[in-house]
CSV table of C-alpha atoms in Angstrom, one decimal:
chain,number,residue,atom,x,y,z
A,171,MET,CA,-50.8,-7.4,-0.2
A,172,SER,CA,-50.1,-3.8,-1.2
A,173,GLN,CA,-49.5,-1.3,1.6
A,174,PRO,CA,-50.4,2.3,0.8
A,175,ILE,CA,-47.9,5.1,1.3
A,176,ARG,CA,-49.5,7.9,3.3
A,177,SER,CA,-46.4,9.8,4.4
A,178,ALA,CA,-42.9,10.3,3.2
A,179,LEU,CA,-39.6,11.9,4.3
A,180,VAL,CA,-37.6,13.2,1.4
A,181,SER,CA,-34.1,14.6,2.0
A,182,VAL,CA,-31.7,14.5,-1.0
A,183,TYR,CA,-28.5,16.2,-2.1
A,184,TYR,CA,-29.1,16.0,-5.8
A,185,LYS,CA,-32.6,17.1,-6.9
A,186,ASP,CA,-32.5,16.0,-10.5
A,187,ARG,CA,-34.9,13.2,-11.6
A,188,LEU,CA,-37.0,13.8,-8.5
A,189,GLU,CA,-39.9,15.7,-10.1
A,190,PRO,CA,-41.9,12.7,-11.3
A,191,LEU,CA,-41.8,11.0,-7.9
A,192,VAL,CA,-42.8,14.2,-6.2
A,193,ALA,CA,-45.7,14.6,-8.7
A,194,LEU,CA,-46.9,11.1,-7.9
A,195,LEU,CA,-46.8,11.6,-4.1
A,196,LYS,CA,-48.7,14.8,-4.6
A,197,GLN,CA,-51.3,13.0,-6.7
A,198,HIS,CA,-51.8,10.4,-4.0
A,199,GLY,CA,-52.1,13.0,-1.2
A,200,VAL,CA,-49.0,11.8,0.6
A,201,THR,CA,-47.9,13.9,3.5
A,202,ILE,CA,-44.3,15.0,2.7
A,203,TYR,CA,-41.8,15.9,5.3
A,204,SER,CA,-38.5,17.6,4.2
A,205,THR,CA,-35.7,20.0,5.1
A,206,GLY,CA,-33.7,22.8,3.6
A,207,GLY,CA,-33.1,22.8,-0.1
A,208,THR,CA,-35.1,19.7,-0.7
A,209,GLN,CA,-38.2,21.3,1.0
A,210,GLN,CA,-37.8,24.4,-1.3
A,211,PHE,CA,-37.5,22.2,-4.4
A,212,ILE,CA,-40.6,20.2,-3.6
A,213,GLU,CA,-42.6,23.3,-2.9
A,214,GLU,CA,-41.5,24.7,-6.2
A,215,GLN,CA,-43.2,21.6,-7.8
A,216,GLY,CA,-46.5,22.7,-6.2
A,217,ALA,CA,-46.6,20.1,-3.5
A,218,ASP,CA,-47.3,20.9,0.2
A,219,VAL,CA,-44.4,20.1,2.5
A,220,THR,CA,-44.2,19.9,6.3
A,221,ALA,CA,-40.8,21.1,7.5
A,222,VAL,CA,-39.1,18.5,9.7
A,223,GLU,CA,-38.5,21.1,12.4
A,224,SER,CA,-42.3,21.6,12.6
A,225,LEU,CA,-42.6,17.9,13.2
A,226,THR,CA,-39.9,17.8,15.8
A,227,GLY,CA,-40.4,21.2,17.4
A,228,PHE,CA,-36.7,21.6,17.1
A,229,PRO,CA,-34.7,23.7,14.6
A,230,GLU,CA,-31.8,22.7,12.5
A,231,VAL,CA,-28.6,23.3,14.5
A,232,PHE,CA,-24.8,23.4,14.0
A,233,GLY,CA,-24.9,24.7,10.4
A,234,GLY,CA,-27.3,21.9,9.4
A,235,ARG,CA,-25.3,19.1,10.9
A,236,VAL,CA,-28.3,18.1,12.9
A,237,LYS,CA,-31.6,18.1,11.1
A,238,THR,CA,-33.4,14.8,11.2
A,239,LEU,CA,-31.8,13.2,14.2
A,240,HIS,CA,-34.8,13.3,16.5
A,241,PRO,CA,-37.1,10.6,18.1
A,242,LYS,CA,-40.2,12.0,16.2
A,243,VAL,CA,-38.4,11.3,12.9
A,244,PHE,CA,-36.8,7.9,13.8
A,245,GLY,CA,-39.8,6.9,15.8
A,246,GLY,CA,-42.0,7.5,12.8
A,247,ILE,CA,-39.8,5.2,10.7
A,248,LEU,CA,-38.9,2.5,13.2
A,249,HIS,CA,-42.1,1.9,15.2
A,250,ARG,CA,-43.7,-1.4,14.2
A,251,ARG,CA,-47.2,-1.1,12.9
A,252,HIS,CA,-48.1,-4.6,13.9
A,253,GLU,CA,-47.0,-4.2,17.5
A,254,ALA,CA,-49.8,-2.8,19.7
A,255,SER,CA,-47.2,-1.4,22.3
A,256,ASP,CA,-45.4,0.5,19.6
A,257,LEU,CA,-48.6,2.0,18.3
A,258,ARG,CA,-49.6,3.1,21.8
A,259,GLU,CA,-46.2,4.7,22.4
A,260,ALA,CA,-46.4,6.5,19.0
A,261,GLU,CA,-49.8,7.8,19.9
A,262,GLN,CA,-48.7,8.8,23.4
A,263,HIS,CA,-45.7,10.8,22.1
A,264,GLN,CA,-47.5,12.1,19.0
A,265,ILE,CA,-45.2,10.4,16.5
A,266,PRO,CA,-46.8,10.1,13.1
A,267,PRO,CA,-45.8,7.1,10.9
A,268,ILE,CA,-43.4,7.6,8.0
A,269,ASP,CA,-44.0,5.0,5.2
A,270,LEU,CA,-41.4,6.2,2.7
A,271,VAL,CA,-37.9,7.5,3.1
A,272,VAL,CA,-36.1,9.0,0.1
A,273,VAL,CA,-32.5,9.9,0.8
A,274,ASP,CA,-29.6,10.8,-1.6
A,275,LEU,CA,-26.5,10.9,0.5
A,276,TYR,CA,-23.9,13.7,0.5
A,277,PRO,CA,-21.4,13.1,-2.3
A,278,PHE,CA,-18.5,12.0,-0.2
A,279,GLU,CA,-16.5,10.2,-2.9
A,280,GLU,CA,-17.0,12.9,-5.5
A,281,THR,CA,-15.7,15.5,-3.0
A,282,VAL,CA,-12.6,13.4,-2.3
A,283,ALA,CA,-12.0,12.9,-6.0
A,284,SER,CA,-12.3,16.7,-6.6
A,285,GLY,CA,-9.2,17.3,-4.5
A,286,ALA,CA,-11.2,19.4,-2.0
A,287,PRO,CA,-9.6,20.4,1.3
A,288,GLU,CA,-10.1,18.0,4.2
A,289,GLN,CA,-12.7,20.2,6.0
A,290,ASP,CA,-14.9,20.2,2.9
A,291,ILE,CA,-14.5,16.4,2.7
A,292,ILE,CA,-15.5,15.9,6.3
A,293,GLU,CA,-18.6,18.0,5.9
A,294,LYS,CA,-19.7,15.7,3.1
A,295,ILE,CA,-19.8,12.7,5.5
A,296,ASP,CA,-23.6,12.2,5.8
A,297,ILE,CA,-24.8,11.4,9.3
A,298,GLY,CA,-28.5,11.9,9.3
A,299,GLY,CA,-29.1,10.6,5.8
A,300,ILE,CA,-27.2,7.3,6.4
A,301,SER,CA,-29.0,6.9,9.7
A,302,LEU,CA,-32.4,7.4,7.9
A,303,LEU,CA,-31.5,4.8,5.3
A,304,ARG,CA,-30.5,2.2,7.9
A,305,ALA,CA,-33.6,2.8,10.0
A,306,ALA,CA,-36.0,2.5,7.0
A,307,ALA,CA,-34.2,-0.5,5.7
A,308,LYS,CA,-34.4,-2.2,9.1
A,309,ASN,CA,-38.1,-1.6,9.3
A,310,PHE,CA,-38.8,-2.8,5.7
A,311,ARG,CA,-41.9,-4.6,6.9
A,312,ASP,CA,-43.6,-1.2,7.2
A,313,VAL,CA,-41.3,1.3,5.3
A,314,LEU,CA,-40.1,1.6,1.7
A,315,VAL,CA,-36.6,3.1,1.4
A,316,VAL,CA,-35.1,4.8,-1.7
A,317,SER,CA,-31.4,5.1,-1.3
A,318,SER,CA,-30.3,6.5,-4.7
A,319,ARG,CA,-31.5,8.9,-7.4
A,320,ASP,CA,-30.9,6.1,-9.8
A,321,GLN,CA,-34.0,4.4,-8.2
A,322,TYR,CA,-36.4,7.3,-8.7
A,323,GLU,CA,-37.7,6.2,-12.0
A,324,ALA,CA,-38.2,2.6,-11.0
A,325,VAL,CA,-39.9,3.6,-7.7
A,326,THR,CA,-42.2,6.0,-9.6
A,327,GLN,CA,-43.2,3.2,-12.0
A,328,LEU,CA,-43.7,0.8,-9.1
A,329,LEU,CA,-46.0,3.1,-7.2
A,330,THR,CA,-47.9,3.9,-10.4
A,331,GLU,CA,-48.5,0.3,-11.1
A,332,LYS,CA,-49.5,-0.5,-7.5
A,333,ASN,CA,-51.7,2.6,-7.0
A,334,GLY,CA,-49.4,4.3,-4.5
A,335,GLY,CA,-48.5,1.3,-2.5
A,336,THR,CA,-45.9,-1.5,-2.2
A,337,ASP,CA,-45.8,-5.1,-1.1
A,338,LEU,CA,-43.4,-6.7,1.4
A,339,GLU,CA,-41.0,-8.1,-1.3
A,340,ASP,CA,-40.8,-4.7,-2.9
A,341,ARG,CA,-39.7,-3.2,0.4
A,342,ARG,CA,-37.3,-6.0,1.1
A,343,GLN,CA,-35.6,-5.6,-2.3
A,344,TYR,CA,-35.2,-1.8,-1.7
A,345,ALA,CA,-33.9,-2.5,1.9
A,346,ALA,CA,-31.2,-4.7,0.5
A,347,ALA,CA,-30.2,-2.0,-1.9
A,348,ALA,CA,-30.1,0.6,0.9
A,349,PHE,CA,-27.8,-1.6,3.1
A,350,ALA,CA,-25.5,-2.1,0.1
A,351,ALA,CA,-25.5,1.7,-0.4
A,352,THR,CA,-24.6,2.4,3.2
A,353,ALA,CA,-21.9,-0.3,3.2
A,354,HIS,CA,-20.3,1.2,0.1
A,355,TYR,CA,-20.5,4.7,1.6
A,356,ASP,CA,-19.0,3.6,4.9
A,357,THR,CA,-16.2,1.7,3.1
A,358,ALA,CA,-15.4,4.8,1.1
A,359,ILE,CA,-15.1,6.8,4.3
A,360,SER,CA,-13.1,4.2,6.0
A,361,GLY,CA,-10.7,4.0,3.0
A,362,TYR,CA,-10.2,7.7,3.0
A,363,PHE,CA,-9.3,7.8,6.7
A,364,LYS,CA,-7.0,4.7,6.3
A,365,GLU,CA,-5.2,6.4,3.4
A,366,LYS,CA,-4.8,9.6,5.5
A,367,ALA,CA,-3.5,7.6,8.4
A,368,ASN,CA,-1.0,5.8,6.2
A,369,SER,CA,0.0,9.1,4.6
A,370,GLN,CA,0.6,10.4,8.1
A,371,GLN,CA,2.7,7.3,8.8
A,372,LEU,CA,4.7,7.9,5.6
A,373,SER,CA,5.3,11.5,6.8
A,374,ALA,CA,5.3,10.9,10.6
A,375,ASN,CA,7.9,13.5,10.9
A,376,SER,CA,6.2,16.0,8.6
A,377,SER,CA,7.9,18.8,10.4
A,378,GLN,CA,11.2,17.2,9.2
A,379,GLU,CA,10.6,17.9,5.6
A,380,THR,CA,13.5,18.2,3.2
A,381,PRO,CA,12.9,19.5,-0.3
A,382,LEU,CA,15.0,17.7,-2.9
A,383,ARG,CA,16.6,19.1,-6.0
A,384,TYR,CA,14.1,17.1,-7.9
A,385,GLY,CA,12.4,13.7,-7.9
A,386,GLU,CA,13.5,10.6,-9.9
A,387,ASN,CA,13.8,12.8,-13.0
A,388,PRO,CA,14.4,16.6,-13.3
A,389,HIS,CA,10.8,17.3,-14.3
A,390,GLN,CA,9.5,15.7,-11.1
A,391,ALA,CA,9.4,17.5,-7.8
A,392,GLY,CA,10.7,15.6,-4.8
A,393,THR,CA,10.6,15.8,-1.0
A,394,PHE,CA,11.9,13.6,1.8
A,395,ARG,CA,9.7,13.5,4.9
A,396,GLY,CA,11.6,12.1,7.9
A,397,ASP,CA,14.5,12.8,10.1
A,398,LEU,CA,17.7,12.0,8.2
A,399,ASP,CA,19.8,13.6,11.0
A,400,ALA,CA,18.7,10.8,13.2
A,401,LEU,CA,20.2,8.3,10.9
A,402,PHE,CA,23.2,10.0,9.4
A,403,ASP,CA,25.8,12.7,10.0
A,404,GLN,CA,26.6,14.2,6.6
A,405,LEU,CA,30.3,14.9,6.8
A,406,HIS,CA,30.8,16.2,3.3
A,407,GLY,CA,29.3,16.7,-0.1
A,408,LYS,CA,26.2,18.0,-1.9
A,409,GLN,CA,22.6,17.6,-0.9
A,410,LEU,CA,21.3,14.0,-1.3
A,411,SER,CA,19.1,13.6,-4.3
A,412,TYR,CA,15.9,11.5,-4.6
A,413,ASN,CA,17.8,8.7,-6.4
A,414,ASN,CA,20.7,8.9,-3.9
A,415,LEU,CA,18.1,8.3,-1.1
A,416,VAL,CA,16.6,5.4,-2.9
A,417,ASP,CA,20.0,3.8,-3.4
A,418,VAL,CA,21.1,4.6,0.2
A,419,ASP,CA,18.0,2.9,1.5
A,420,ALA,CA,18.8,-0.2,-0.5
A,421,ALA,CA,22.4,-0.1,0.6
A,422,VAL,CA,21.6,0.2,4.3
A,423,LEU,CA,19.1,-2.7,4.1
A,424,LEU,CA,21.7,-4.9,2.4
A,425,MET,CA,24.4,-4.1,4.8
A,426,GLN,CA,22.2,-5.0,7.7
A,427,GLU,CA,22.9,-8.6,6.6
A,428,PHE,CA,26.6,-8.1,7.2
A,429,GLN,CA,26.7,-6.1,10.4
A,430,GLN,CA,28.4,-9.0,12.2
A,431,GLY,CA,31.7,-10.7,11.3
A,432,LYS,CA,34.4,-9.7,8.8
A,433,PRO,CA,34.7,-6.3,7.1
A,434,ALA,CA,32.2,-6.0,4.3
A,435,CYS,CA,31.7,-3.7,1.4
A,436,ALA,CA,28.8,-3.3,-1.0
A,437,ILE,CA,28.5,-1.2,-4.1
A,438,LEU,CA,25.0,-0.5,-5.5
A,439,LYS,CA,23.6,1.0,-8.6
A,440,HIS,CA,19.9,1.6,-9.1
A,441,THR,CA,19.2,-0.3,-5.8
A,442,ASN,CA,21.0,-3.5,-7.0
A,443,ALA,CA,24.4,-4.6,-5.8
A,444,CYS,CA,27.0,-4.6,-8.5
A,445,GLY,CA,29.7,-5.7,-6.0
A,446,VAL,CA,29.7,-7.2,-2.5
A,447,ALA,CA,32.5,-8.8,-0.6
A,448,GLN,CA,33.7,-9.7,2.9
A,449,ALA,CA,37.4,-10.1,3.7
A,450,ASP,CA,39.9,-9.9,6.6
A,451,SER,CA,40.4,-6.2,5.9
A,452,LEU,CA,38.1,-3.5,4.7
A,453,HIS,CA,40.7,-2.6,2.0
A,454,THR,CA,40.5,-6.1,0.6
A,455,ALA,CA,36.7,-6.3,0.9
A,456,TYR,CA,36.4,-3.1,-1.2
A,457,LEU,CA,38.8,-4.2,-3.9
A,458,ASN,CA,37.0,-7.6,-4.2
A,459,ALA,CA,33.6,-5.8,-4.3
A,460,LEU,CA,34.9,-3.4,-7.0
A,461,ALA,CA,36.3,-6.3,-9.1
A,462,CYS,CA,32.8,-7.8,-9.5
A,463,ASP,CA,31.8,-5.0,-11.9
A,464,PRO,CA,34.1,-2.0,-12.0
A,465,ILE,CA,32.1,-0.4,-14.8
A,466,SER,CA,28.8,-0.3,-13.0
A,467,ALA,CA,30.5,0.9,-9.8
A,468,PHE,CA,31.1,4.2,-11.5
A,469,GLY,CA,28.7,6.7,-10.0
A,470,GLY,CA,27.4,4.2,-7.5
A,471,VAL,CA,26.6,4.2,-3.7
A,472,ILE,CA,29.1,2.4,-1.5
A,473,ILE,CA,28.5,1.1,2.0
A,474,VAL,CA,30.8,-0.6,4.5
A,475,ASN,CA,30.3,-2.1,7.9
A,476,LYS,CA,33.6,-1.0,9.5
A,477,PRO,CA,35.3,2.4,10.0
A,478,VAL,CA,37.1,3.6,6.9
A,479,ASP,CA,40.9,3.7,7.3
A,480,GLU,CA,43.3,5.7,5.2
A,481,ALA,CA,44.5,2.7,3.0
A,482,THR,CA,40.9,2.0,2.0
A,483,ALA,CA,40.2,5.7,1.5
A,484,GLN,CA,43.1,5.9,-0.9
A,485,GLU,CA,41.6,3.1,-3.0
A,486,LEU,CA,38.1,4.6,-2.8
A,487,ASN,CA,39.4,7.9,-3.9
A,488,LYS,CA,40.4,6.5,-7.3
A,489,LEU,CA,36.7,5.9,-8.2
A,490,PHE,CA,34.0,8.4,-8.9
A,491,PHE,CA,31.1,7.5,-6.7
A,492,GLU,CA,28.1,9.5,-5.4
A,493,VAL,CA,27.8,8.4,-1.7
A,494,LEU,CA,29.9,6.5,0.8
A,495,ILE,CA,28.2,5.3,4.0
A,496,ALA,CA,30.3,4.0,7.0
A,497,PRO,CA,29.9,3.7,10.8
A,498,GLU,CA,33.0,5.9,11.1
A,499,PHE,CA,35.9,7.5,9.2
A,500,ASP,CA,39.5,7.8,10.4
A,501,ALA,CA,40.7,11.4,10.4
A,502,ALA,CA,43.2,10.7,7.7
A,503,ALA,CA,40.7,8.8,5.6
A,504,LEU,CA,38.3,11.7,5.8
A,505,THR,CA,40.9,14.1,4.6
A,506,VAL,CA,41.5,12.0,1.5
A,507,LEU,CA,37.8,11.5,0.7
A,508,GLN,CA,36.9,15.1,1.2
A,509,SER,CA,39.2,16.0,-1.7
A,510,LYS,CA,36.2,15.7,-4.1
A,511,LYS,CA,33.8,18.6,-3.5
A,512,ASN,CA,30.5,16.9,-4.3
A,513,ARG,CA,31.2,13.4,-2.9
A,514,ILE,CA,28.7,12.6,-0.2
A,515,LEU,CA,30.1,11.1,3.0
A,516,LEU,CA,27.6,9.8,5.5
A,517,ARG,CA,28.4,8.5,9.0
A,518,GLN,CA,25.6,6.1,9.9
A,519,LYS,CA,24.2,6.1,13.4
A,520,PRO,CA,22.4,3.2,15.2
A,521,VAL,CA,18.7,3.5,14.6
A,522,ASP,CA,15.6,1.4,14.8
A,523,PHE,CA,13.9,1.0,11.5
A,524,PRO,CA,10.2,0.6,10.9
A,525,GLN,CA,8.7,-2.8,11.0
A,526,LYS,CA,6.4,-2.1,8.0
A,527,GLN,CA,6.9,-1.0,4.4
A,528,VAL,CA,4.3,1.3,3.1
A,529,LYS,CA,4.0,2.6,-0.5
A,530,THR,CA,1.5,4.4,-2.6
A,531,LEU,CA,-0.2,2.2,-5.2
A,532,LEU,CA,-3.1,2.9,-7.6
A,533,ASN,CA,-5.5,5.1,-5.7
A,534,GLY,CA,-4.4,3.9,-2.3
A,535,VAL,CA,-1.5,2.5,-0.4
A,536,ILE,CA,-0.2,-1.0,0.4
A,537,GLU,CA,1.6,-2.2,3.5
A,538,GLN,CA,3.6,-5.2,4.3
A,539,ASP,CA,6.1,-6.5,6.9
A,540,PHE,CA,9.7,-5.9,6.1
A,541,ASP,CA,11.4,-9.1,4.8
A,542,ARG,CA,13.6,-9.7,7.9
A,543,ALA,CA,14.0,-13.5,7.2
A,544,ILE,CA,17.4,-14.8,6.2
A,545,GLU,CA,18.3,-18.5,6.0
A,546,THR,CA,21.6,-19.9,7.2
A,547,ALA,CA,23.2,-23.4,7.0
A,548,ASP,CA,20.9,-24.5,9.9
A,549,ASP,CA,17.9,-23.9,7.6
A,550,PHE,CA,19.3,-25.6,4.5
A,551,LYS,CA,17.8,-28.9,3.5
A,552,THR,CA,20.0,-30.9,1.2
A,553,VAL,CA,17.8,-32.6,-1.4
A,554,THR,CA,20.5,-34.0,-3.7
A,555,ASP,CA,22.7,-37.1,-3.4
A,556,SER,CA,25.7,-34.9,-2.5
A,557,ALA,CA,25.8,-32.2,0.1
A,558,PRO,CA,27.6,-28.9,-0.3
A,559,THR,CA,31.1,-28.7,1.2
A,560,PRO,CA,31.7,-26.4,4.2
A,561,GLU,CA,33.2,-23.8,1.8
A,562,GLU,CA,30.3,-24.1,-0.6
A,563,THR,CA,27.9,-23.8,2.4
A,564,GLU,CA,29.6,-20.5,3.4
A,565,ALA,CA,29.3,-19.3,-0.2
A,566,LEU,CA,25.6,-20.2,-0.4
A,567,GLU,CA,24.9,-18.3,2.8
A,568,PHE,CA,26.7,-15.3,1.4
A,569,ALA,CA,24.9,-15.5,-2.0
A,570,LEU,CA,21.5,-15.8,-0.4
A,571,LYS,CA,22.0,-12.6,1.5
A,572,VAL,CA,22.8,-10.7,-1.7
A,573,CYS,CA,20.0,-12.5,-3.6
A,574,LYS,CA,17.4,-11.3,-1.0
A,575,HIS,CA,18.2,-7.7,-1.8
A,576,THR,CA,18.3,-8.0,-5.6
A,577,LYS,CA,15.4,-7.2,-7.9
A,578,SER,CA,13.5,-10.2,-9.1
A,579,ASN,CA,13.8,-12.3,-11.1
A,580,THR,CA,17.4,-12.7,-9.9
A,581,ILE,CA,20.2,-15.2,-9.9
A,582,VAL,CA,23.4,-14.6,-7.9
A,583,LEU,CA,26.7,-16.3,-8.5
A,584,ALA,CA,29.3,-16.2,-5.7
A,585,ARG,CA,32.2,-17.7,-3.9
A,586,ALA,CA,32.7,-17.5,-0.1
A,587,GLY,CA,32.9,-13.8,0.7
A,588,GLN,CA,32.6,-12.4,-2.9
A,589,LEU,CA,29.8,-11.7,-5.3
A,590,LEU,CA,30.9,-12.8,-8.8
A,591,ALA,CA,27.9,-11.7,-10.8
A,592,SER,CA,24.1,-11.4,-10.7
A,593,GLY,CA,21.3,-11.3,-13.2
A,594,VAL,CA,18.7,-8.8,-12.0
A,595,GLY,CA,15.2,-7.8,-12.7
A,596,GLN,CA,14.6,-10.2,-15.6
A,597,THR,CA,11.3,-11.5,-16.7
A,598,SER,CA,12.8,-15.0,-17.1
A,599,ARG,CA,14.9,-16.7,-14.5
A,600,VAL,CA,16.9,-18.3,-17.4
A,601,ASP,CA,17.6,-14.8,-18.7
A,602,ALA,CA,18.8,-13.8,-15.3
A,603,LEU,CA,21.2,-16.7,-15.1
A,604,LYS,CA,22.5,-16.1,-18.6
A,605,GLN,CA,23.1,-12.5,-17.8
A,606,ALA,CA,25.0,-13.4,-14.6
A,607,ILE,CA,27.2,-15.9,-16.4
A,608,GLU,CA,28.0,-13.5,-19.2
A,609,LYS,CA,28.9,-10.7,-16.7
A,610,ALA,CA,31.1,-13.0,-14.7
A,611,HIS,CA,33.0,-14.1,-17.7
A,612,ALA,CA,33.3,-10.5,-19.0
A,613,PHE,CA,35.1,-9.5,-15.8
A,614,GLY,CA,37.4,-12.5,-15.8
A,615,PHE,CA,35.8,-14.8,-13.2
A,616,ASP,CA,36.1,-18.5,-13.6
A,617,LEU,CA,32.8,-20.0,-12.4
A,618,LYS,CA,34.2,-23.5,-11.8
A,619,GLY,CA,33.4,-24.4,-8.2
A,620,ALA,CA,31.2,-21.3,-7.6
A,621,VAL,CA,27.7,-21.4,-6.2
A,622,MET,CA,24.3,-20.1,-7.3
A,623,ALA,CA,21.4,-18.6,-5.4
A,624,SER,CA,17.9,-18.0,-6.7
A,625,ASP,CA,15.2,-15.8,-5.1
A,626,ALA,CA,12.4,-18.2,-6.1
A,627,PHE,CA,12.0,-21.8,-7.2
A,628,PHE,CA,13.1,-23.3,-10.6
A,629,PRO,CA,10.0,-24.3,-12.6
A,630,PHE,CA,12.2,-26.4,-14.9
A,631,PRO,CA,15.6,-28.0,-14.8
A,632,ASP,CA,17.1,-25.6,-17.5
A,633,CYS,CA,18.7,-23.3,-15.0
A,634,VAL,CA,20.5,-26.1,-13.2
A,635,GLU,CA,21.7,-27.5,-16.6
A,636,ILE,CA,23.0,-24.1,-17.7
A,637,ALA,CA,24.7,-23.5,-14.3
A,638,GLY,CA,26.3,-26.9,-14.3
A,639,ALA,CA,27.7,-26.4,-17.8
A,640,ALA,CA,29.2,-23.1,-16.5
A,641,GLY,CA,31.0,-24.9,-13.6
A,642,ILE,CA,28.6,-24.1,-10.8
A,643,ARG,CA,28.8,-26.8,-8.1
A,644,ALA,CA,26.1,-25.9,-5.5
A,645,VAL,CA,22.7,-24.3,-5.6
A,646,VAL,CA,20.4,-22.7,-3.0
A,647,GLN,CA,16.7,-22.0,-3.8
A,648,PRO,CA,13.4,-22.0,-1.8
A,649,GLY,CA,11.9,-24.9,-3.7
A,650,GLY,CA,8.1,-25.3,-4.0
A,651,SER,CA,7.7,-26.1,-7.6
A,652,ILE,CA,5.6,-29.1,-8.7
A,653,LYS,CA,8.7,-30.0,-10.8
A,654,ASP,CA,11.3,-29.6,-8.0
A,655,GLN,CA,12.3,-33.2,-8.6
A,656,ASP,CA,13.3,-32.4,-12.2
A,657,SER,CA,15.9,-29.9,-11.0
A,658,ILE,CA,17.0,-32.2,-8.2
A,659,ALA,CA,17.6,-35.0,-10.8
A,660,ALA,CA,19.5,-32.6,-13.0
A,661,CYS,CA,21.8,-31.7,-10.1
A,662,ASN,CA,22.4,-35.4,-9.3
A,663,GLN,CA,23.2,-36.1,-13.0
A,664,LEU,CA,25.7,-33.2,-13.0
A,665,GLY,CA,27.2,-34.0,-9.6
A,666,MET,CA,25.9,-30.8,-8.1
A,667,ALA,CA,24.6,-30.2,-4.6
A,668,MET,CA,21.3,-28.4,-4.0
A,669,VAL,CA,19.8,-27.2,-0.8
A,670,MET,CA,16.3,-25.8,-0.3
A,671,THR,CA,15.2,-23.2,2.3
A,672,GLY,CA,11.4,-23.1,1.9
A,673,VAL,CA,11.5,-19.3,2.0
A,674,ARG,CA,11.0,-17.1,-1.2
A,675,HIS,CA,12.6,-13.7,-1.4
A,676,PHE,CA,10.9,-11.8,-4.2
A,677,LYS,CA,11.8,-8.2,-4.5
A,678,HIS,CA,9.8,-5.9,-6.8
């Protein structure tokens, strides 16, 4: 049964495409309530308009922030025409019914996209309009709600066909569209505030803002937001660059795996370790780390877990490197290392790191927990006929620590306490392995008896077969492939040991 529209509230931001609907309402003698610019527009079309403030007896206030938020407006929309008590109350309080609500919300998303300042964006958060839509959609039994200018043509056609009225299913359909519109609108607002909150988290110490010489490349501007002084004392050298900071971050995270135990040294280039070693002395650890890839070490970032002594400093001084990070420097070591004007020397302080990683992505941000997991011998599950020897187990633990901090896809080859080679950032795990083997041979390492770590499972047995042919004797990997058994069988055939951890360590 068609229900006639006798009164309408029209409040829209964009007025285009509204004329035919206004003309139809005028034709059917519909009482029109409106505000501000919409009222002026409708009057220019030759239709009579009752100002909302005449209905409510209350003016617009706070620069137009409050226009329609009044019981006479919402009562006119929400009172139930089939409920005698509602009708009595409406009559008692002189609340006329409103049968049609037409609202085009403030353009919040467009304002955000325009790059407008925050105050302008906040003012484009519609309060009255979205409340009107929800109220009208809730009372769809009695009220037709139009929630977008894209609906004007269809609504005009509907009212023309039904002689100025609508039936229940029409109103239900438009109510559903209105709730979809308000949900989308609120989601956009929520997304904006979440992004701002995450941005503030990224720059929690915005007052501690350090302009950088440039970003990743000279044509890119760069800034660090945070308190570097809380983490490091810079004892010597030029200002840290964007790329220095990225590598320093990778170095600090890697060395967290080696805070305890023997002296350790790691050399990084473009966030990947090109040398890592542990030994009884820092001097030996540095020499073993350098031996892994002395070519890539040139211009790299070096980090150690023990104070730098003079003997180690003398060896370090032979290499051109960008940054050296240590918990302390002996006075004599500092004198040696400060001989190069631009060399950056950082004394690292104890500090609590964030528990979350946040980065910009597409038109928003993504967040995740830091990968704090690291598996030891207690977590290894031997899946082959033979188990790794104690020395191989120690080497597997070492290789896994390095593997976790290397770009995927990665394969790490090692002995106990020394990285031999790694294949990094490859689109194929086989290519990563071949790269690692080639590098190990290029720098004179015999892989017979070495071990292999993989950041993710082997989908096929080819990596095991290639590694076995190169002399690898033990493997650690997370497992989880539907073809794990093929790799296990290949190990058994080659007399290799394999352990699984059940934990993947992708790094992108």
